[in-house]
Amino acid sequence: EKATPGGLAGYDLMLLRLTNTTNGIPSADKPRLWVMGSIHAREYVTAETVTRFAEHLLANYGIDPDVTWLLDYHEIHLLLVTNPDGRKHAETGVLWRKNTNENYCSPTSSDRGADLNRNCDFEWEPYGTPCGETYAGPYAASEPETQAWQDWVMNNFPDWRPDDLVTPAPDNATGIFIDVHSYQETVLGAFVWRAPPFPNDVQSHRLGRKLTYFTSYYAYPGGGYGGTYKSTTKDFGYGRLGMPAFTFELGTTFFQSCSTFEQTIYPDNLQALLYAARAVRAPYTQSSGPEVGSPVALPSTPNPGETVTVNAVVDDTRFGPGESSPPISTEVI
C-alpha cells in the first residue's frame, strides 16, 4: 500500500499486465509495451484512454486476429492512474496537477505536492518551487508514486543501453514507452531539453511520425520542442532502458467534452496505441519499412489443400505531420 509522505495513506497504484499465460510462450520471449496515464491529475482523458485500450484488447481477444496475436505473443503493461491521490482531488473539478504530498508548500495548500513528471530518476535536477506547478521534488524519485512505477519498469523491461547521453540502443532493442497526457495534440520524443543529434533520435522520430499518422497530431523529435525540463517519464524510459519513449498529448483541454473524446480522441489514439503494440518487437527498424494493409485472401474460404493467393497494399507514405519528412524506404517485402 502506498503512503503519502507527511499525510494519510494514499490510494494504491493499480497496474494491468495483459498477455496469454497459457500458450507455453515464456514471458521472457515476449516484447512489451508500457503505457501510463493520469500522472497529472487534471488530465481527465488520459486514464479513460488507457482503460478503454485495455477493454478493447480484452473484448476482442479470440475475435480480432490482430488483438489475439498481440496478447498471445506480447505483453501490454498499463498503469491506468499514476497519480491516484491527485486524481481524487481533480475529480472535484479543480485543476490539480501534482500529487498531494503535504511536505511541500504547506499541508493544507491547494498548491502542495510534487510534479511527478519532473521527479524521475534520470538527469534529475532541482526545478520549480514547492508551491509551483512544476516542482520536481527535493531529490530524484522522492515520491512513492515515482518509486513504484519505476521499480516495475526496471524489473519487467530489458535494459538496452548504459545510462549515459551518447550511447544508442541497438537495432534489435524491443519495447516502447508511452506516457499519456493532455492536452496539445502532439507526440513528444525523449530529451526535449537537449539539441539533436543524440542517440536514436532519427529512428525514434520516424516511429513518432508513424504513430501520429492515426491522429494527425504533430510529432516533435527530442530537442525539437524547445523544452528545458528534465527528469520526465519519457527521459527515464529511454535514458535508463533504451526504449523509444514518447509523451502523447491528447485533445484540446484538460476537462474535454465527452462527445469530442468519444468521436475523435479515443478512436484515433486507440489506433496509435495498437500500432505501438505491434511495433514493440522491433521499434527502431520497423518504422523504416512500408506498411502492409488491406489483405484479401482468394479464395476467401479455400478447400483443404487449395492454393490461396493473398493480395495487399504496401504503402510507405503513412506518416503524420512533423518537423521533417522521413526518406522513402526502398525495402522490398
Tab-separated table of C-alpha atoms in Angstrom, residues 8-280:
chain	number	residue	atom	x	y	z
A	8	LEU	CA	-2.531	9.828	5.279
A	9	ALA	CA	-2.259	6.521	3.476
A	10	GLY	CA	-2.671	7.056	-0.245
A	11	TYR	CA	-4.500	5.134	-2.929
A	12	ASP	CA	-2.688	2.178	-4.435
A	13	LEU	CA	-1.315	2.279	-7.963
A	14	MET	CA	-3.178	-0.363	-9.980
A	15	LEU	CA	-1.438	-1.950	-12.961
A	16	LEU	CA	-2.711	-4.326	-15.640
A	17	ARG	CA	-0.388	-6.812	-17.348
A	18	LEU	CA	-2.226	-8.251	-20.324
A	19	THR	CA	-0.962	-11.390	-22.075
A	20	ASN	CA	-1.848	-15.018	-22.706
A	21	THR	CA	-0.075	-17.016	-19.988
A	22	THR	CA	-1.383	-20.440	-21.080
A	23	ASN	CA	0.067	-20.872	-24.562
A	24	GLY	CA	3.517	-22.023	-23.471
A	25	ILE	CA	5.425	-18.956	-24.703
A	26	PRO	CA	7.883	-17.849	-21.989
A	27	SER	CA	7.313	-14.368	-20.665
A	28	ALA	CA	10.969	-13.534	-21.309
A	29	ASP	CA	10.407	-14.071	-25.048
A	30	LYS	CA	7.566	-11.551	-25.276
A	31	PRO	CA	8.338	-7.936	-26.245
A	32	ARG	CA	6.496	-5.391	-24.121
A	33	LEU	CA	4.577	-2.150	-24.339
A	34	TRP	CA	4.382	0.274	-21.406
A	35	VAL	CA	1.528	2.804	-21.275
A	36	MET	CA	0.840	5.043	-18.272
A	37	GLY	CA	-1.896	7.626	-17.712
A	38	SER	CA	-3.033	10.376	-15.351
A	39	ILE	CA	0.349	11.351	-13.942
A	40	HIS	CA	-1.079	14.892	-13.966
A	41	ALA	CA	-4.363	14.646	-12.115
A	42	ARG	CA	-6.397	17.210	-14.048
A	43	GLU	CA	-5.808	15.499	-17.402
A	44	TYR	CA	-9.048	13.540	-17.421
A	45	VAL	CA	-8.943	11.804	-20.810
A	46	THR	CA	-5.680	10.009	-20.119
A	47	ALA	CA	-6.891	7.424	-17.605
A	48	GLU	CA	-10.020	6.826	-19.660
A	49	THR	CA	-7.997	6.295	-22.848
A	50	VAL	CA	-5.655	3.785	-21.219
A	51	THR	CA	-8.587	1.972	-19.589
A	52	ARG	CA	-10.528	1.822	-22.863
A	53	PHE	CA	-7.403	0.439	-24.575
A	54	ALA	CA	-7.339	-2.394	-22.034
A	55	GLU	CA	-11.054	-3.026	-22.516
A	56	HIS	CA	-10.613	-3.154	-26.300
A	57	LEU	CA	-7.851	-5.749	-26.055
A	58	LEU	CA	-9.781	-7.963	-23.659
A	59	ALA	CA	-13.099	-7.702	-25.503
A	60	ASN	CA	-11.541	-8.594	-28.858
A	61	TYR	CA	-9.235	-11.417	-27.801
A	62	GLY	CA	-10.223	-14.541	-29.726
A	63	ILE	CA	-12.333	-12.432	-32.110
A	64	ASP	CA	-9.931	-10.000	-33.773
A	65	PRO	CA	-6.882	-11.857	-35.172
A	66	ASP	CA	-4.631	-8.829	-34.659
A	67	VAL	CA	-5.585	-8.411	-30.986
A	68	THR	CA	-5.334	-12.177	-30.403
A	69	TRP	CA	-1.816	-12.198	-31.859
A	70	LEU	CA	-0.831	-9.202	-29.740
A	71	LEU	CA	-1.858	-10.856	-26.471
A	72	ASP	CA	-0.537	-14.283	-27.439
A	73	TYR	CA	2.962	-13.088	-28.338
A	74	HIS	CA	3.402	-9.805	-26.419
A	75	GLU	CA	2.863	-8.243	-23.008
A	76	ILE	CA	0.928	-4.996	-22.558
A	77	HIS	CA	1.654	-3.222	-19.241
A	78	LEU	CA	-0.868	-0.490	-18.411
A	79	LEU	CA	-0.712	1.857	-15.418
A	80	LEU	CA	-4.151	3.431	-15.586
A	81	VAL	CA	-3.754	6.172	-12.940
A	82	THR	CA	-0.194	7.107	-11.978
A	83	ASN	CA	-1.285	9.861	-9.577
A	84	PRO	CA	-4.379	8.485	-7.793
A	85	ASP	CA	-4.255	10.870	-4.808
A	86	GLY	CA	-4.098	13.929	-7.038
A	87	ARG	CA	-6.772	12.483	-9.318
A	88	LYS	CA	-9.143	12.238	-6.361
A	89	HIS	CA	-8.780	15.991	-5.844
A	90	ALA	CA	-9.139	16.744	-9.565
A	91	GLU	CA	-12.406	14.833	-9.700
A	92	THR	CA	-13.959	17.585	-7.562
A	93	GLY	CA	-13.485	19.927	-10.543
A	94	VAL	CA	-10.235	21.637	-9.515
A	95	LEU	CA	-7.201	21.950	-11.794
A	96	TRP	CA	-4.989	19.761	-9.614
A	97	ARG	CA	-1.728	18.735	-11.314
A	98	LYS	CA	0.706	17.403	-8.716
A	99	ASN	CA	0.485	14.667	-6.116
A	100	THR	CA	-0.730	15.607	-2.623
A	101	ASN	CA	2.494	15.408	-0.618
A	102	GLU	CA	1.903	17.687	2.394
A	103	ASN	CA	5.623	18.264	2.960
A	104	TYR	CA	5.784	20.700	0.033
A	105	CYS	CA	4.284	24.201	0.211
A	106	SER	CA	2.028	23.617	3.244
A	107	PRO	CA	-0.126	20.726	4.495
A	108	THR	CA	-3.420	22.376	3.553
A	109	SER	CA	-2.407	24.401	0.493
A	110	SER	CA	-4.053	23.703	-2.853
A	111	ASP	CA	-0.561	24.234	-4.320
A	112	ARG	CA	1.132	21.460	-2.320
A	113	GLY	CA	2.773	18.407	-3.799
A	114	ALA	CA	5.398	17.441	-6.375
A	115	ASP	CA	5.113	17.255	-10.142
A	116	LEU	CA	5.547	13.529	-10.774
A	117	ASN	CA	6.616	14.216	-14.360
A	118	ARG	CA	9.714	16.097	-13.159
A	119	ASN	CA	10.628	13.625	-10.420
A	120	CYS	CA	12.093	10.685	-12.358
A	121	ASP	CA	15.478	9.164	-11.699
A	122	PHE	CA	17.282	10.149	-14.895
A	123	GLU	CA	19.027	13.518	-15.331
A	124	TRP	CA	17.060	14.867	-12.364
A	125	GLU	CA	17.795	18.428	-11.349
A	126	PRO	CA	16.094	20.906	-8.987
A	127	TYR	CA	13.203	22.539	-10.778
A	128	GLY	CA	10.488	24.898	-9.640
A	129	THR	CA	9.465	25.887	-6.132
A	130	PRO	CA	7.455	23.803	-3.629
A	131	CYS	CA	4.281	25.792	-4.332
A	132	GLY	CA	4.847	25.840	-8.109
A	133	GLU	CA	3.094	23.596	-10.629
A	134	THR	CA	6.331	22.032	-11.878
A	135	TYR	CA	8.151	21.433	-8.591
A	136	ALA	CA	10.462	18.455	-9.166
A	137	GLY	CA	10.627	17.369	-5.537
A	138	PRO	CA	13.658	17.550	-3.227
A	139	TYR	CA	15.581	14.760	-4.995
A	140	ALA	CA	15.204	12.200	-7.775
A	141	ALA	CA	12.373	9.699	-7.272
A	142	SER	CA	11.479	11.251	-3.925
A	143	GLU	CA	7.799	10.386	-4.381
A	144	PRO	CA	6.268	6.945	-3.661
A	145	GLU	CA	4.360	7.005	-6.949
A	146	THR	CA	7.606	7.511	-8.878
A	147	GLN	CA	9.381	4.806	-6.933
A	148	ALA	CA	6.576	2.311	-7.530
A	149	TRP	CA	6.243	2.615	-11.298
A	150	GLN	CA	9.980	2.989	-11.911
A	151	ASP	CA	10.669	-0.194	-9.943
A	152	TRP	CA	8.080	-2.054	-12.004
A	153	VAL	CA	9.544	-0.900	-15.316
A	154	MET	CA	13.131	-1.630	-14.260
A	155	ASN	CA	12.159	-5.127	-13.102
A	156	ASN	CA	9.998	-6.042	-16.099
A	157	PHE	CA	11.604	-4.446	-19.170
A	158	PRO	CA	15.024	-5.192	-20.720
A	159	ASP	CA	17.809	-2.637	-20.375
A	160	TRP	CA	19.280	-1.920	-23.824
A	161	ARG	CA	21.778	0.888	-23.184
A	162	PRO	CA	24.022	2.405	-20.497
A	163	ASP	CA	22.674	5.377	-18.574
A	164	ASP	CA	24.653	7.996	-20.495
A	165	LEU	CA	23.736	10.603	-23.100
A	166	VAL	CA	25.714	9.285	-26.075
A	167	THR	CA	25.288	5.514	-26.461
A	168	PRO	CA	22.427	4.418	-28.725
A	169	ALA	CA	20.253	1.402	-28.128
A	170	PRO	CA	20.911	-1.395	-30.656
A	171	ASP	CA	18.638	-2.013	-33.612
A	172	ASN	CA	17.373	-5.229	-32.030
A	173	ALA	CA	16.062	-3.423	-28.929
A	174	THR	CA	12.463	-4.215	-28.040
A	175	GLY	CA	9.764	-2.298	-26.180
A	176	ILE	CA	8.057	1.091	-26.405
A	177	PHE	CA	7.315	3.503	-23.550
A	178	ILE	CA	4.292	5.833	-23.730
A	179	ASP	CA	3.077	8.353	-21.153
A	180	VAL	CA	-0.405	9.658	-21.994
A	181	HIS	CA	-1.089	13.330	-21.181
A	182	SER	CA	-3.436	16.109	-22.236
A	183	TYR	CA	-3.666	18.489	-23.878
A	184	GLN	CA	-1.896	19.755	-27.016
A	185	GLU	CA	-2.392	17.273	-29.874
A	186	THR	CA	1.297	16.396	-30.056
A	187	VAL	CA	3.605	13.420	-29.666
A	188	LEU	CA	6.894	14.349	-27.979
A	189	GLY	CA	10.104	12.357	-28.034
A	190	ALA	CA	12.546	11.984	-25.148
A	191	PHE	CA	15.248	14.536	-24.290
A	192	VAL	CA	13.268	17.658	-25.233
A	193	TRP	CA	15.864	19.647	-23.293
A	194	ARG	CA	18.785	18.628	-25.496
A	195	ALA	CA	19.519	19.757	-29.034
A	196	PRO	CA	19.929	16.918	-31.530
A	197	PRO	CA	21.704	14.892	-32.616
A	198	PHE	CA	21.556	12.382	-29.806
A	199	PRO	CA	21.274	8.585	-29.648
A	200	ASN	CA	18.493	7.010	-31.739
A	201	ASP	CA	16.924	10.409	-32.497
A	202	VAL	CA	16.219	9.730	-36.181
A	203	GLN	CA	14.765	6.274	-35.549
A	204	SER	CA	12.627	7.478	-32.658
A	205	HIS	CA	11.260	10.403	-34.645
A	206	ARG	CA	10.355	8.164	-37.570
A	207	LEU	CA	8.394	5.995	-35.160
A	208	GLY	CA	6.721	9.080	-33.684
A	209	ARG	CA	5.649	10.139	-37.186
A	210	LYS	CA	4.193	6.654	-37.740
A	211	LEU	CA	2.180	6.952	-34.528
A	212	THR	CA	0.768	10.360	-35.473
A	213	TYR	CA	-0.488	9.048	-38.803
A	214	PHE	CA	-3.627	7.942	-36.958
A	215	THR	CA	-4.224	11.158	-35.021
A	216	SER	CA	-2.747	13.888	-37.273
A	217	TYR	CA	-1.016	15.222	-34.159
A	218	TYR	CA	2.315	16.969	-34.665
A	219	ALA	CA	5.312	14.784	-33.822
A	220	TYR	CA	8.282	16.547	-32.253
A	221	PRO	CA	11.658	14.839	-32.006
A	222	GLY	CA	13.612	15.099	-28.798
A	223	GLY	CA	15.163	18.554	-28.689
A	224	GLY	CA	12.650	19.823	-31.215
A	225	TYR	CA	10.032	21.065	-28.779
A	226	GLY	CA	12.036	23.812	-27.110
A	227	GLY	CA	11.549	22.487	-23.575
A	228	THR	CA	14.126	22.937	-20.823
A	229	TYR	CA	12.799	20.499	-18.230
A	230	LYS	CA	14.453	17.182	-17.428
A	231	SER	CA	13.650	14.004	-15.496
A	232	THR	CA	10.353	13.297	-17.219
A	233	THR	CA	8.881	9.833	-17.640
A	234	LYS	CA	9.964	9.527	-21.265
A	235	ASP	CA	13.523	10.565	-20.331
A	236	PHE	CA	13.529	7.682	-17.846
A	237	GLY	CA	12.090	5.189	-20.333
A	238	TYR	CA	14.690	5.947	-22.979
A	239	GLY	CA	17.569	7.104	-20.785
A	240	ARG	CA	17.536	4.169	-18.370
A	241	LEU	CA	16.325	1.364	-20.624
A	242	GLY	CA	16.789	2.441	-24.238
A	243	MET	CA	13.168	2.013	-25.351
A	244	PRO	CA	11.730	4.578	-27.763
A	245	ALA	CA	9.784	6.797	-25.366
A	246	PHE	CA	7.014	9.282	-26.061
A	247	THR	CA	4.529	11.609	-24.452
A	248	PHE	CA	1.102	11.552	-26.109
A	249	GLU	CA	-0.657	14.902	-25.552
A	250	LEU	CA	-4.344	14.239	-26.252
A	251	GLY	CA	-7.054	16.723	-27.152
A	252	THR	CA	-7.537	20.439	-26.672
A	253	THR	CA	-8.388	20.995	-22.987
A	254	PHE	CA	-7.964	19.414	-19.551
A	255	PHE	CA	-11.670	18.731	-18.996
A	256	GLN	CA	-12.510	17.526	-22.512
A	257	SER	CA	-16.121	17.111	-23.596
A	258	CYS	CA	-17.410	13.553	-23.740
A	259	SER	CA	-18.509	13.947	-27.360
A	260	THR	CA	-15.044	15.014	-28.521
A	261	PHE	CA	-13.475	12.172	-26.590
A	262	GLU	CA	-15.859	9.554	-27.984
A	263	GLN	CA	-15.820	10.763	-31.581
A	264	THR	CA	-12.182	11.708	-32.090
A	265	ILE	CA	-9.707	11.404	-29.233
A	266	TYR	CA	-10.327	7.817	-28.210
A	267	PRO	CA	-10.831	6.165	-31.623
A	268	ASP	CA	-7.816	7.906	-33.181
A	269	ASN	CA	-5.486	7.245	-30.273
A	270	LEU	CA	-6.671	3.647	-29.972
A	271	GLN	CA	-5.247	3.053	-33.432
A	272	ALA	CA	-1.966	4.720	-32.444
A	273	LEU	CA	-1.699	2.515	-29.340
A	274	LEU	CA	-2.454	-0.612	-31.362
A	275	TYR	CA	0.290	0.358	-33.803
A	276	ALA	CA	2.706	0.821	-30.903
A	277	ALA	CA	1.767	-2.598	-29.542
A	278	ARG	CA	2.529	-4.170	-32.921
A	279	ALA	CA	5.840	-2.314	-33.234
A	280	VAL	CA	7.387	-3.298	-29.875
